[in-house]
XYZ file of C-alpha atoms in Angstrom:
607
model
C -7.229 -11.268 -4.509
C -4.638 -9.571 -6.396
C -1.234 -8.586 -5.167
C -1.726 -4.917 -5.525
C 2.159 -4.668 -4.424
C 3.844 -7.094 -6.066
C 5.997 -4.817 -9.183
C 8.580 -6.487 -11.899
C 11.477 -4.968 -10.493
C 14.290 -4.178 -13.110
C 17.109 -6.849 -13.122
C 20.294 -5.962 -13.976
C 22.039 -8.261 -15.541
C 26.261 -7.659 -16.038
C 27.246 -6.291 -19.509
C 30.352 -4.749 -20.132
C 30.325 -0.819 -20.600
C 32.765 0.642 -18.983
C 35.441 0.072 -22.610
C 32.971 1.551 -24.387
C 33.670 4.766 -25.766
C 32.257 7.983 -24.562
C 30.349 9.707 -27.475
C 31.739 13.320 -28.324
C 30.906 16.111 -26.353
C 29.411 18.303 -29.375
C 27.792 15.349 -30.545
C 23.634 15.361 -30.470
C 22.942 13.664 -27.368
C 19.736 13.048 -28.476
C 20.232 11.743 -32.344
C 18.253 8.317 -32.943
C 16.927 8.092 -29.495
C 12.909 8.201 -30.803
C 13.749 4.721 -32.930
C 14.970 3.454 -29.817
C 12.158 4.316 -27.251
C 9.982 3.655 -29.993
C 11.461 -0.147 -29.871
C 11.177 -0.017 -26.304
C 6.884 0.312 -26.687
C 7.397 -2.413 -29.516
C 9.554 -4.889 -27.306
C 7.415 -4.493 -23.996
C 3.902 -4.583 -25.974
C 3.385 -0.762 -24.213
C 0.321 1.233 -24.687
C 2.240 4.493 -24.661
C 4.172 7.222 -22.551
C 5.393 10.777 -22.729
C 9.075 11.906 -21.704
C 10.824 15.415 -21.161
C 13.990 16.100 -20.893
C 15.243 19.464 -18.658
C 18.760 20.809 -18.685
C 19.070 23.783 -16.603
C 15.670 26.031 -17.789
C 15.163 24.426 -20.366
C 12.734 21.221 -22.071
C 15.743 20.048 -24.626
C 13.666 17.267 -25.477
C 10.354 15.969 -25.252
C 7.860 13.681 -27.425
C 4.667 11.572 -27.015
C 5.300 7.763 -27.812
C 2.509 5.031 -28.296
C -1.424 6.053 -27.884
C -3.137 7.830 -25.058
C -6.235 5.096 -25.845
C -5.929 2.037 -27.654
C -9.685 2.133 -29.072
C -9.442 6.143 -30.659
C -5.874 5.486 -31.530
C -5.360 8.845 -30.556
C -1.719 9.563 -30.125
C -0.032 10.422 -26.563
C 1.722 13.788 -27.117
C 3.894 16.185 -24.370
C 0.824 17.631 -23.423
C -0.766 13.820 -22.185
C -2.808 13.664 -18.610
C -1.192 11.078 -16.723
C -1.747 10.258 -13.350
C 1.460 10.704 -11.396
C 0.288 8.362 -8.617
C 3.295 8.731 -5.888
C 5.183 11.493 -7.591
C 2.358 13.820 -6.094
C 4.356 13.220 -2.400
C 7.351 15.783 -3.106
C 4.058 18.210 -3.989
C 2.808 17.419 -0.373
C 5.623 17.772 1.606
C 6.662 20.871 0.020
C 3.547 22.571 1.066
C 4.187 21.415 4.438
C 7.692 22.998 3.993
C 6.290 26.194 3.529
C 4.625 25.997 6.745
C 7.682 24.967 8.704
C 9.195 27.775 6.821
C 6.486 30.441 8.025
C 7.269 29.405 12.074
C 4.423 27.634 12.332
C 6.020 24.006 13.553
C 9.154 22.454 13.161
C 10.249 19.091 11.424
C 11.430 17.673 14.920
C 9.032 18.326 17.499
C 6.008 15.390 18.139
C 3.407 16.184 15.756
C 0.442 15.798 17.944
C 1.583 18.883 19.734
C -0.109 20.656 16.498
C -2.034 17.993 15.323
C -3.835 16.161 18.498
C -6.733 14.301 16.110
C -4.192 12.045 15.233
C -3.620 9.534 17.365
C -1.074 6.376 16.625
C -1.444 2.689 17.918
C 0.033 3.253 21.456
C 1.636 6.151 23.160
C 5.462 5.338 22.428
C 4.101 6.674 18.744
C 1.984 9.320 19.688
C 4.778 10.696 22.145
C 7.781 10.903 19.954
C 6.465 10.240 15.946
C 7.496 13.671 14.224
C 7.131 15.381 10.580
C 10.476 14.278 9.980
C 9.501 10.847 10.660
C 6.367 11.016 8.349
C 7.817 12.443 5.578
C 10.521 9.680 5.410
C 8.745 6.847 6.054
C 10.440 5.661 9.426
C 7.060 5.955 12.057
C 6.899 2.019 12.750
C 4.224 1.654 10.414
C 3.925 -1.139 7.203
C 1.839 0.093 4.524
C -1.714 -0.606 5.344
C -2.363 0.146 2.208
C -5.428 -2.253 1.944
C -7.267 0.339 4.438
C -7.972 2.911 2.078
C -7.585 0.664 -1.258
C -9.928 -1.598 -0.717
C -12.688 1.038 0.867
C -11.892 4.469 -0.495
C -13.417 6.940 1.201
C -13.659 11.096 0.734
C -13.816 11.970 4.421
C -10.403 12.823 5.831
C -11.690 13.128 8.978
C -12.471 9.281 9.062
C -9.390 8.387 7.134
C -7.324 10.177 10.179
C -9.301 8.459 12.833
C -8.318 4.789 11.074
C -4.664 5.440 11.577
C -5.149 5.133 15.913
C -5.972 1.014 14.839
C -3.050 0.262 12.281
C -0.405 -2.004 14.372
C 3.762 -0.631 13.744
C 6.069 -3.652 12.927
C 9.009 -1.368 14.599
C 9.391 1.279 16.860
C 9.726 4.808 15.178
C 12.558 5.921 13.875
C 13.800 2.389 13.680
C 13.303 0.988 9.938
C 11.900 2.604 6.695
C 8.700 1.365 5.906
C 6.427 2.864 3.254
C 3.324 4.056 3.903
C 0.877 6.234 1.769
C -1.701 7.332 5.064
C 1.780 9.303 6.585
C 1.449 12.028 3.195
C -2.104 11.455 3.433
C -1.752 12.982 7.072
C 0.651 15.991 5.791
C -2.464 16.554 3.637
C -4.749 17.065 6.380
C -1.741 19.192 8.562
C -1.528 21.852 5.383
C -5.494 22.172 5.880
C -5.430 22.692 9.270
C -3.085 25.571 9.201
C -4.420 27.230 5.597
C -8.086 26.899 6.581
C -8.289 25.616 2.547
C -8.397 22.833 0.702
C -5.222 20.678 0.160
C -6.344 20.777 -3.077
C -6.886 24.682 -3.430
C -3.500 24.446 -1.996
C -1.945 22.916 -4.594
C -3.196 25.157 -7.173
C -2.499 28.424 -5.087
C 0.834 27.693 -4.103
C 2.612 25.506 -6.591
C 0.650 24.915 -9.865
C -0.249 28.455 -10.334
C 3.438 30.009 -9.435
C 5.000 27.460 -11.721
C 2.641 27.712 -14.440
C 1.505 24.227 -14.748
C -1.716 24.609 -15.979
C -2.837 21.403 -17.207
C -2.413 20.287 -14.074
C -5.396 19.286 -11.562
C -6.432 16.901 -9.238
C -8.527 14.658 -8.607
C -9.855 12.717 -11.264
C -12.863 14.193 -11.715
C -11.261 17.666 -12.305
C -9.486 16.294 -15.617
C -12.369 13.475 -16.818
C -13.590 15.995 -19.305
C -9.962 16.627 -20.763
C -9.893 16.166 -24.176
C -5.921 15.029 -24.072
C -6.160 12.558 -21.059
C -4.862 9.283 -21.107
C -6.792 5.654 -20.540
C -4.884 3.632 -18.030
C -4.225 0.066 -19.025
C -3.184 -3.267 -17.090
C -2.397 -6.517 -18.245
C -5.673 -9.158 -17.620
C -4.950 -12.522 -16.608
C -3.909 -13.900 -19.821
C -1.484 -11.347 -19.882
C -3.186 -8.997 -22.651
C -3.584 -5.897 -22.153
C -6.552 -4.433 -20.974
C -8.350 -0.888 -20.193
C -9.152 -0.471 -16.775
C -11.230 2.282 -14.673
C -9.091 5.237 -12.919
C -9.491 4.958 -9.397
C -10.350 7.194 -7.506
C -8.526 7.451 -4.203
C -10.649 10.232 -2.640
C -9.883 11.620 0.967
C -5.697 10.341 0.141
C -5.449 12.367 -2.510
C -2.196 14.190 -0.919
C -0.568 10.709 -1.255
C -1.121 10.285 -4.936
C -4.150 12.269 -6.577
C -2.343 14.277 -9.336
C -2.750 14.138 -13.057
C -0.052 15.786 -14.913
C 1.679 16.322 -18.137
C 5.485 16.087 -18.778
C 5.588 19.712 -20.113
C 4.082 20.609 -16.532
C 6.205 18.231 -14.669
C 9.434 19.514 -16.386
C 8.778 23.223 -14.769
C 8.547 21.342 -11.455
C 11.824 19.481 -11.723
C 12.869 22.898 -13.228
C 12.118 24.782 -9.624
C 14.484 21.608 -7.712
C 17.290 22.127 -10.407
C 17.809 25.792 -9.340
C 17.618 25.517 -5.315
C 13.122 25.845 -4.973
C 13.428 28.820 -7.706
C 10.853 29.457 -10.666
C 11.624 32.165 -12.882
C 13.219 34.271 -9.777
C 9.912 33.217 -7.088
C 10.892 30.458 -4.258
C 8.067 27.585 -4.399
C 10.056 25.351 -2.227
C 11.463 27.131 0.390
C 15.357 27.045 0.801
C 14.980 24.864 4.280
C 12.738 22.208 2.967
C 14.555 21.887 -0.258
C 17.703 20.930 1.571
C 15.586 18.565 4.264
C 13.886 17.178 1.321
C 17.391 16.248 -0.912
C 18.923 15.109 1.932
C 19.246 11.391 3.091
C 16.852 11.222 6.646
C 16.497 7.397 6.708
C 18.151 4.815 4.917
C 15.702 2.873 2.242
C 17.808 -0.986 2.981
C 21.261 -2.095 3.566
C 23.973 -4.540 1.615
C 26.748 -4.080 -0.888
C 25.345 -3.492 -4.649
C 25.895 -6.643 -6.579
C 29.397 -6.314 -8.327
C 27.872 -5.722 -11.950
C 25.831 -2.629 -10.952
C 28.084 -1.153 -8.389
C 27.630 1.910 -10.822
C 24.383 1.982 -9.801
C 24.708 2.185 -5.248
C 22.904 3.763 -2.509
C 19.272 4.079 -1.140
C 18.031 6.764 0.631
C 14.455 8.706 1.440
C 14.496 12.036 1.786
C 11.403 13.772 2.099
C 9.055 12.976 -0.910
C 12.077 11.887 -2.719
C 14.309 8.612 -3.021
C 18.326 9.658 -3.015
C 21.167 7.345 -4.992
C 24.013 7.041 -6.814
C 23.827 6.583 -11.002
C 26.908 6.240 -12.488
C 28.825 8.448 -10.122
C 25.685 11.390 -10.374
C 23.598 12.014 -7.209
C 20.043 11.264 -8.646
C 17.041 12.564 -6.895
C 13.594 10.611 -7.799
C 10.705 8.981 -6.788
C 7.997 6.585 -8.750
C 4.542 6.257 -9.239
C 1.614 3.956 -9.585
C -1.526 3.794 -9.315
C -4.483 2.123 -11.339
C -3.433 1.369 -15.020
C -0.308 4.470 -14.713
C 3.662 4.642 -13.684
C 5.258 7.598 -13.806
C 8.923 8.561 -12.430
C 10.678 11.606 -11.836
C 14.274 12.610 -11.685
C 16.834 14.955 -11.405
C 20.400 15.367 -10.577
C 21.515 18.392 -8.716
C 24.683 18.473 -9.298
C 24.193 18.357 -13.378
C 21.160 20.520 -13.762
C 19.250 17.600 -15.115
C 16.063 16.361 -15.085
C 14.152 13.669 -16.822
C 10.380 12.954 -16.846
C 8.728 9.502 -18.144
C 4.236 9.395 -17.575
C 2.514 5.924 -19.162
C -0.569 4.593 -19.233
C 0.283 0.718 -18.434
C 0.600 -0.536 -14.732
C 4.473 -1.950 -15.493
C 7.137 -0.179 -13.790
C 9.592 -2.128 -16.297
C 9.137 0.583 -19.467
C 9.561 4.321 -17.646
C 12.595 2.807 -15.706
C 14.126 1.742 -18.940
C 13.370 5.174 -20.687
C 14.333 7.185 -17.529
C 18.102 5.230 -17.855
C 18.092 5.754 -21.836
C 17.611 9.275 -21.384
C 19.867 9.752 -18.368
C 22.474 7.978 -20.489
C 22.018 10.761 -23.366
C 21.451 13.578 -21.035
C 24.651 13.291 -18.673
C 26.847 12.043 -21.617
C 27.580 8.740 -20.266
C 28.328 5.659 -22.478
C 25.589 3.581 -23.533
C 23.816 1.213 -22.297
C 21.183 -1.303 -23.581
C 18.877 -1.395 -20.942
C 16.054 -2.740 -22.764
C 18.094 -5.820 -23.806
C 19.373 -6.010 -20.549
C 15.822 -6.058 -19.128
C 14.472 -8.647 -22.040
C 16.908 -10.636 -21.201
C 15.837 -11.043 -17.774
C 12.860 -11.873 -18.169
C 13.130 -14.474 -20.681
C 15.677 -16.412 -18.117
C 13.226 -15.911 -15.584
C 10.502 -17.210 -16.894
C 12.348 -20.092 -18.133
C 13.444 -20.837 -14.347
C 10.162 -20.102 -13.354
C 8.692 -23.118 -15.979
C 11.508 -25.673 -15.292
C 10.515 -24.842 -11.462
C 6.767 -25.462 -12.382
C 7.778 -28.246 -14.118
C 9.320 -29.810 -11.222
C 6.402 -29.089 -8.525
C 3.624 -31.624 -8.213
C 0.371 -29.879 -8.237
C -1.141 -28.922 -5.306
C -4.547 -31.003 -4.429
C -7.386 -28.283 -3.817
C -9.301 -29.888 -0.706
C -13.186 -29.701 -1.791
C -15.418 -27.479 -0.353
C -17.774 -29.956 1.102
C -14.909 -29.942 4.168
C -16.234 -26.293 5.251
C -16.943 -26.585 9.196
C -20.356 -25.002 8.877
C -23.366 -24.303 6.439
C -22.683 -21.619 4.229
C -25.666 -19.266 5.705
C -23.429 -19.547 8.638
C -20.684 -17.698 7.095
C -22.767 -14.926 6.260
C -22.191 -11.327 8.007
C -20.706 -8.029 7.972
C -17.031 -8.373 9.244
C -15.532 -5.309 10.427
C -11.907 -3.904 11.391
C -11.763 -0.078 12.588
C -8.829 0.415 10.299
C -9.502 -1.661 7.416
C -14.064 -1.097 7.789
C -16.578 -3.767 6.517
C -16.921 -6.437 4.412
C -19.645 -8.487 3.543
C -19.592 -11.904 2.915
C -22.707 -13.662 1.685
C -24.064 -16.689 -0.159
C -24.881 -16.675 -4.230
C -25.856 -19.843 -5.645
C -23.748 -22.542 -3.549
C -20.432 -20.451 -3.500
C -19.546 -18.078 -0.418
C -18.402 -14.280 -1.495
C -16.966 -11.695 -0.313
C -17.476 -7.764 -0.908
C -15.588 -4.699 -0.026
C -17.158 -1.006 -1.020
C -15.156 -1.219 -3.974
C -14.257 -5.187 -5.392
C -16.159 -8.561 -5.327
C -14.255 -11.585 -4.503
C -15.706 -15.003 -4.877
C -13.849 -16.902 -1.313
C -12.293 -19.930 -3.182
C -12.068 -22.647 0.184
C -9.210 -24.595 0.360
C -10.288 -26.706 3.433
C -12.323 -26.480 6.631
C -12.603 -22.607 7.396
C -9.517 -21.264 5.358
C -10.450 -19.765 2.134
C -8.513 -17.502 -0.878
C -10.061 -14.707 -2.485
C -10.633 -14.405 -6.315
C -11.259 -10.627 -7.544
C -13.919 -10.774 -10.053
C -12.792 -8.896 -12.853
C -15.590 -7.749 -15.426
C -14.685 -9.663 -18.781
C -12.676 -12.450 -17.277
C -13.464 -16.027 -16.383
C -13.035 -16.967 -12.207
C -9.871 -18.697 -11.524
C -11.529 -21.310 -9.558
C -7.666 -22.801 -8.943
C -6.098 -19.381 -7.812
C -4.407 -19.032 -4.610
C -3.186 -15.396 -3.773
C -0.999 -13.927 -1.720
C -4.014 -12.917 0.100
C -6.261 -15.536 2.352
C -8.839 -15.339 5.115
C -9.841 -17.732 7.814
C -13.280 -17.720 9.385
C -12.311 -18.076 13.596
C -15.044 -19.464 15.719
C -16.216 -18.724 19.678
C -16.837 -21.445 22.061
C -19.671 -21.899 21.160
C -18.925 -22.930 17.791
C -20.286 -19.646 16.335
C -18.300 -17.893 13.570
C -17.515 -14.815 15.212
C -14.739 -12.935 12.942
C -12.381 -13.168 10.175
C -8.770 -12.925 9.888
C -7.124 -12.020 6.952
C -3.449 -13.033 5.960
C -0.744 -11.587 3.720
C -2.543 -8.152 4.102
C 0.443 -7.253 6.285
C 3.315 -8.422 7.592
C 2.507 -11.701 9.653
C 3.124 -10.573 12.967
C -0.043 -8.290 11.967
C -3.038 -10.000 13.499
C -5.992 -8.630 11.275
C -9.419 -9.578 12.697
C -12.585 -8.151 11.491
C -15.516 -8.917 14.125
C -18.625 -10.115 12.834
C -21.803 -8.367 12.994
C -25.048 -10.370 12.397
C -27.137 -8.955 8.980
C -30.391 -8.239 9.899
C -32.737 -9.543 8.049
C -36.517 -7.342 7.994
C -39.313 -9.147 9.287
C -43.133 -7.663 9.272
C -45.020 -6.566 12.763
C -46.692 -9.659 12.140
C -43.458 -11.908 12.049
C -42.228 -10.366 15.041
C -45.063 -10.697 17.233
C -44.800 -14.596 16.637
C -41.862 -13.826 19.408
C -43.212 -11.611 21.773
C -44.468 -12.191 25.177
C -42.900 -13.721 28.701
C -40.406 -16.348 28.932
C -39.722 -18.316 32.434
C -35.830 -18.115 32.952
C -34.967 -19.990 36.117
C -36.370 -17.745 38.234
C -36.809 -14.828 36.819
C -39.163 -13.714 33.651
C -37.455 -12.452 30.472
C -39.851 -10.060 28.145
C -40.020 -10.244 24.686
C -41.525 -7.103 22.768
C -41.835 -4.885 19.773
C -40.532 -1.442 19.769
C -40.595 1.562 17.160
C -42.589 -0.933 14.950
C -40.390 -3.162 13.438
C -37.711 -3.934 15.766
C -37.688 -6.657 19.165
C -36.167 -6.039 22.150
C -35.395 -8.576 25.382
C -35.198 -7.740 28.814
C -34.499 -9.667 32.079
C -34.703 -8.130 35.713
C -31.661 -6.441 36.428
C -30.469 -5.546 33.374
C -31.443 -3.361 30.416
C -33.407 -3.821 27.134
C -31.440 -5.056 24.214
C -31.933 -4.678 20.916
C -32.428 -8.155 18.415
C -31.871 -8.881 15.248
C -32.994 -11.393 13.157
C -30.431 -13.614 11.216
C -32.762 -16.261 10.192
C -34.192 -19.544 11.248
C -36.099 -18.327 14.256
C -32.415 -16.945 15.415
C -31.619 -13.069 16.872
C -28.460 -11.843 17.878
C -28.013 -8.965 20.782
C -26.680 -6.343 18.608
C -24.898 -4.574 21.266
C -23.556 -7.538 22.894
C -21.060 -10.298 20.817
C -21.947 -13.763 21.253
C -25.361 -13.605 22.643
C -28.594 -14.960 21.248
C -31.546 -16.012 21.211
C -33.179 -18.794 19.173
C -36.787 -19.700 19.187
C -38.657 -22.828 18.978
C -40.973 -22.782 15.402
C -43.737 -21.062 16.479
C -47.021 -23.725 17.023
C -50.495 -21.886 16.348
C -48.616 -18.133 15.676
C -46.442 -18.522 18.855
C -42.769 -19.687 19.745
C -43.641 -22.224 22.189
C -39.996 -21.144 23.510
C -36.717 -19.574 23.755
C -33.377 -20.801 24.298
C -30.843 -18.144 25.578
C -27.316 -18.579 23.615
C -24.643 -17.354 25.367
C -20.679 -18.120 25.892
C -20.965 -19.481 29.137
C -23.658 -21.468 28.504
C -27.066 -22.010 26.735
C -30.604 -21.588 28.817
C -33.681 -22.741 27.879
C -37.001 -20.741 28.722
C -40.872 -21.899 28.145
C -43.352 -19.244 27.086
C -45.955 -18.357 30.368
């Protein structure tokens, strides 16, 4: 399985800048800087992106680079859909912002008192997590981002109800810890109190006010657009590739928007002057100084000595607060599916800078946002692009003299697997993370979620690593993810659940239960089955109801429903780790039955 949160962060190697000279203050800030983005696409093998540049009211520069699709050729331009991925959260919390502003709830009062259908892991959360706490990222929480990722859904209602089963790492208040379902919630708070749409919402209230009309949400609002881009990733063997735009459904307030940099420019337009838009407040004074303020701090350490210029980390609401080069920058990133975007602005200077691309790296719009921040606030160059190629090529270099140094790891073979692959078989289910299949396909075991494939690659005995099959590309049959699962039995020997690792942090026990498949069998098969069993002393009845499906009763207890997993086996649906398995049936009968259970197994002759 891939590491869907694994990024190339931006290293920052030392250069000397601070002898440069400053360029003039008349000069064209601008002058030469389309060569050297244009390198930038060149050096980093980009498919494209779009940038605009605000100062005060105005767009002072802005220009499409690369192509918007690498088959058409056709050219990104200023006008380019992008999906904005996380930039969409300072769009969320403002709406909620205009709430707080209208009296109806505060920022610091528990949010269950207005929004009781969400429920946390235990009560310390559901008795003191507040808006405040949601919006910057300090409830207890990890990211659980796996939940909705790996099973979309477009029912909020059962997205909300999967947040009660996601374990906190901390208490609230305690840490900042990212996590997506927190906007996703704001979404559903903005609902509650409109009686609309979060989407209708966003059009109403801040699209339509600030005149961005190209932009829409979700992705099937902007499909049709004749100017939208492709998103791109880079496949295995690191070329790139064009990949589907997910669609993230029901979390859509944590990351659904599509947007242009024209249209994103009149948005960092409306933070430059205070929540203003051509004279109309779209984010009200109280939120806007909430929102660029520090409410939880994103880490802690000294900056490294060569980019003390560059200090600070904090989360406001929707927005990440630091110190560039003595300017208090305002931003917050992006990603999702094949797109990065980032957008900034600085307060202070009555600047704002927009980068959208169509390529899952975060390493090109962070090295155009700084090239263009350079320019824009008049600051002495830097080459961040060399500074950036640079570290790369020395880590890869200490990443092969590492490789060269490691003995290879011995893959155990899969004949070591505790149990018959059938065995494995089942639907596995957590109430926060929902089902996954796993079944057999030619003499391999797999694995399927309700949106990826993985073929379960075992390492030894019941431990096995997950391999996303990718359309196009060959299986990695020696991969080993950050991702594993391990089947646990019961004492029986049974397989009776999964657990999955490196999905969270490790004191995060993830165990999905496992549900027998049924498997159909005829009238005809069933009634093979039916009829009286002696049990001790007592007479267990086997019979067929509605049909097609067979029940089991003893005295003193009530019917239960079967259902057949093979080999003359049923399992009580309603009751883990009971069964029943049958003798072969002799002449159209099971001769008889032998009750499976954890304390024990009981054989009964047919009467």
């Amino acid at each position: 399985m891939r590491n869907y949160f694994v990024f190339v962060l931006l290293c920052l190697t030392a250069t000397t800048w601070a002898q440069k000279k400053k360029p003039a203050a008349n000069a064209d800030k601008f002058a030469g800087v389309e060569a050297e983005l244009q390198q930038v696409l060149k050096d980093w093998h980009a498919a494209g992106f779009a940038v605009a540049v605000v100062e005060k009211n105005k767009v002072v520069f802005s220009k499409g680079f690369g192509v918007r699709d690498l088959d058409t050729k056709q050219p990104v331009t200023p006008n380019t859909l992008f999906a904005i991925g996380s930039c969409t959260k300072a769009f969320t919390s403002t709406l909620v912002g205009q709430l707080v502003a209208d009296g109806k709830f505060t920022y610091d009062e528990p949010v269950r008192n207005y929004l009781p259908e969400l429920k946390f892991f235990n009560n310390d959360m559901n008795n003191s997590i507040t808006m405040r706490d949601m919006m910057s990222h300090r409830t207890g929480l990890p990211r659980h981002d796996l939940s909705w990722y790996l099973n979309p859904s477009d029912n909020r209602d059962s997205l909300l109800q999967r947040i009660q089963f996601m374990e906190p790492t901390h208490r609230p208040k305690e840490k900042y810890q990212y996590n997506n379902f927190m906007f996703f919630a704001q979404g559903y708070v903005v609902e509650k109190f409109s009686r609309q749409s979060w989407e209708k919402n966003m059009l109403d209230k801040i699209f339509k006010p600030l005149g961005m009309t190209r932009s829409n949400m979700p992705y099937s609002a902007v499909k049709a657009d004749s100017n939208l881009a492709s998103p791109y990733s880079y496949s295995t063997d690191s070329t790139i590739k064009k990949v589907p735009h997910y669609n993230i459904g029901g979390m859509g307030p944590a990351g659904a928007v599509y947007s242009s940099v024209l249209d994103m420019s009149k948005w960092v337009q409306a933070w430059i002057y205070g929540g203003k838009y051509n004279g109309q407040t779209v984010v009200p004074a109280v939120h806007f100084k909430e929102a660029t303020s520090g409410q939880m701090t994103t880490g802690a350490g000294i900056p490294e000595q060569d980019v003390a210029f560059m200090s600070g980390g904090d989360y406001g609401f929707g927005w990440t607060l630091s110190s560039y080069r003595g300017h208090y920058q305002v931003e917050h990133g992006g990603a999702i599916d094949g797109f990065i975007a980032t957008t900034a602005f600085f307060p202070n200077d009555s600047i704002g800078i927009v980068v959208l691309s169509n390529q899952d790296s975060r390493t090109v719009p962070a090295i155009v946002r700084r090239i263009l921040t350079d320019r824009a606030l008049g600051l002495s160059p830097i080459d961040w692009n060399k500074r950036n190629l640079d570290a790369v090529a020395k880590a890869k270099a200490t990443n092969a003299a590492a490789g060269a140094n490691t003995k290879p790891v011995t893959v155990r073979s899969a004949q070591r697997m505790s149990h018959k692959l059938a065995t494995y078989e089942g639907l596995y289910t957590h109430p926060a993370y929902g089902t996954y299949d796993v079944f057999v396909q030619h003499d391999s075991l797999w694995l399927r979620t309700s949106r990826n494939t993985y073929w379960l690659n075992n390492w030894h005995y019941d431990f096995f690593y997950p391999v996303e099959i990718i359309a196009g590309e060959k299986i990695d049959t020696s991969a080993q993810g950050g991702q594993s699962f391990r089947f646990n039995t019961n004492i029986s020997g049974d397989i009776e659940s999964l657990q999955a690792f490196g999905f969270e942090a490790p004191n995060i026990q993830l165990v999905f239960t496992k549900a027998a498949k049924a498997k159909a069998l005829s009238k005809a098969d069933l009634e093979q089955y039916t009829g009286s069993y002696q049990l001790g002393n007592m007479l267990a009845k086997v019979y067929i109801k509605n049909e097609n499906t067979l029940y089991v009763e003893v005295p003193g207890q009530p019917p239960y429903e079967l259902a057949f997993t093979g080999e003359h086996k049923f399992v009580f649906k309603a009751v883990a780790g009971f069964a029943l398995q049958f003798e072969a049936p002799v002449a159209g009968k099971a001769p008889a039955v032998t009750f499976l259970q954890p304390h024990g197994n009981y054989k009964a002759n047919r009467q």
